[in-house]
């Protein structure tokens, strides 16, 4: 839906309204006239949430949130100017049980956070609007149809009957910040304004590279009598004409050779403006992209791989949580820092999970521009929903159509999913498939989705597949073998993962200077554990999981480190997570892998501390993000240990252009000297990958992986550099430790020199006399573009530093660089 509030903001009578908010006990007032004159009102923002308004007024602490679901929340506003005549009130999202009045006359009742409300009203004078968001707790206690299974994920089983987000209701990792208020825009638009109702834009690309555009709309009152309207796009145009026997108008355009839209890792995310012209109007409707998206299930029918414009795409990224759990923003400015960070980390997909809240159109428009694919779970998760209730079924059909309608022109939407872990929850309770694989995800949701986005593949649930839905070797998996289940790294191959809708959850330690917990609590402070996620009713948490891999990778006791050297304890935790991330994706991205994509749980933290997020809640990257940025690179070299077959070297070129690269391998002894080496030139096709053996580079047998054990190993590190074959510029590198990381911990000396590069950027030139493991940069006020990387002798690394917004322009640069096997080396510059 695109209305006057979008096309002409001046037509919105609520644009400059001054809103106020008040809290009252549940049920105290049934209508505005019953409110006491002494009710304490504070300024509020619309769109916005009650928690946001209270936080701005100093009455809400996100670290110790005030419960909001046990009281009524009132909003009121007076129209700033008189208005006469017919108008339309459009509410894009009201969370959650909401009643509205216009001058004490009932206006609407909404019972879904996701449903769009539109009410025709007739204004005779300036009016006062009241909204009351009723206490949700009584509704969560109401009886309903008996559930066939229960979940420990949420603390309120009644959420299965109320259409609201799980955010705020998932103890163990999510703060109890309740979503209450007009969280999406509220408009009051005169009927005489220019309005385009029920706008639908469908853009597709056929196998010959021809774009096809269909635009359908119902002109509102301001355009109802207009003649000669036409649609233009990419130098082509077509008249709008009557769409058969249906209401509204339609135009169809054929665009031969149109520039296609690609995820940014594989090409250019080309967008084309769609305009409505004629009859004295010239209106930009949207920007859209032309792409073809298909699902390849593989020769055995059990796989899941996306093909974009005919090319297979390895999907990599993370599960999105929220730009801010307090305000639940839906603006471009709120999304841009996060989505830009995801793009710059070489991600090409984000998943909006069923436990979160659907995002606004601005989210998808930015993903369109940045070349990020979006996996959209519909807002259902874990619970047994009453799909057999006809009223419930009809409500969610409408809700689904409205959630997806705002994305009709967005090429970034790549997968629509019926929700998260409902199939898994029922199956793990021992129920037969007929009890958990029912009409909700098999009929109701796919039909509603197809009516709006027939161009987007639908999957019934995440995870899902034939037989038991949680088996990683079949369909969509939630893979935590490496991670929560503490399996060895080799399990990533044994599990035969086809596509991981989520994976690799760790308690990720923030960087120095990022929020670590309440008031920056250090790891030995009792409040530290508040930020560490855990599953309910288990005796361990995800810090214990991280500690397991510290012990496994480095052969040190995390408890001894934590007691004796807390800073080293944190550094080993940061390094271990980064190593596991890189090793896992090296396995999954190799050409012979069964895996076609994986999304890490989760993208950002919802509160300070060592949460699941690979980015802190303030936007600071953690070690995991830096590791994934390297692992996700479109042009990537990696290695895997293939036992007595030797060391395999894998090269991926996801980009649209051929690349000629040179691989240079060195087997490094403890003193940093090369005991074996070799080179090989590769011609990489666009969207291609290759594997070869280390011995192909060396030109003769050498026990690179120390698999044959012919005496003591002569080396403890293998370094593979990928260079541009013409210029010699270093493009990427990979490391392998045949004896384990702990055996390659010889003390190293670092040298650090601050410089300016040719573009005037601040960079650090870093070198080491031998292999330095997990080099970390600490530069207060700056963000390094790479961090937690290994450094080989003879290979200087230039790392750009970007000043944070809060950094004064006159401030100097100072900090230090350290590694697990190298003491901090300081640096400074004016």
CSV table of C-alpha atoms in Angstrom, one decimal, residues 522-529 532 541 543-544 546-547 550 556-570 572:
chain,number,residue,atom,x,y,z
A,522,UNK,CA,34.1,-7.1,33.7
A,523,UNK,CA,34.1,-10.9,33.4
A,524,UNK,CA,34.8,-11.5,37.1
A,525,UNK,CA,31.9,-9.2,38.2
A,526,UNK,CA,28.7,-11.1,39.3
A,527,UNK,CA,26.6,-9.0,36.8
A,528,UNK,CA,28.7,-10.4,33.9
A,529,UNK,CA,26.5,-13.5,33.7
A,532,UNK,CA,25.4,-14.6,28.9
A,541,UNK,CA,25.1,-21.6,29.6
A,543,UNK,CA,29.8,-19.2,28.1
A,544,UNK,CA,30.4,-22.9,29.1
A,546,UNK,CA,32.7,-21.1,24.5
A,547,UNK,CA,35.0,-22.3,27.2
A,550,UNK,CA,39.0,-22.6,24.3
A,556,UNK,CA,44.4,-24.4,28.4
A,557,UNK,CA,42.0,-24.5,31.3
A,558,UNK,CA,39.6,-21.6,31.0
A,559,UNK,CA,38.8,-21.6,34.7
A,560,UNK,CA,42.5,-21.1,35.5
A,561,UNK,CA,42.7,-18.3,33.0
A,562,UNK,CA,39.6,-16.6,34.4
A,563,UNK,CA,40.9,-16.7,38.0
A,564,UNK,CA,44.5,-15.9,37.2
A,565,UNK,CA,44.5,-13.7,34.1
A,566,UNK,CA,40.9,-12.4,33.2
A,567,UNK,CA,42.2,-10.4,30.2
A,568,UNK,CA,43.8,-13.5,28.7
A,569,UNK,CA,40.6,-15.4,29.5
A,570,UNK,CA,38.6,-12.9,27.4
A,572,UNK,CA,41.2,-16.7,24.4
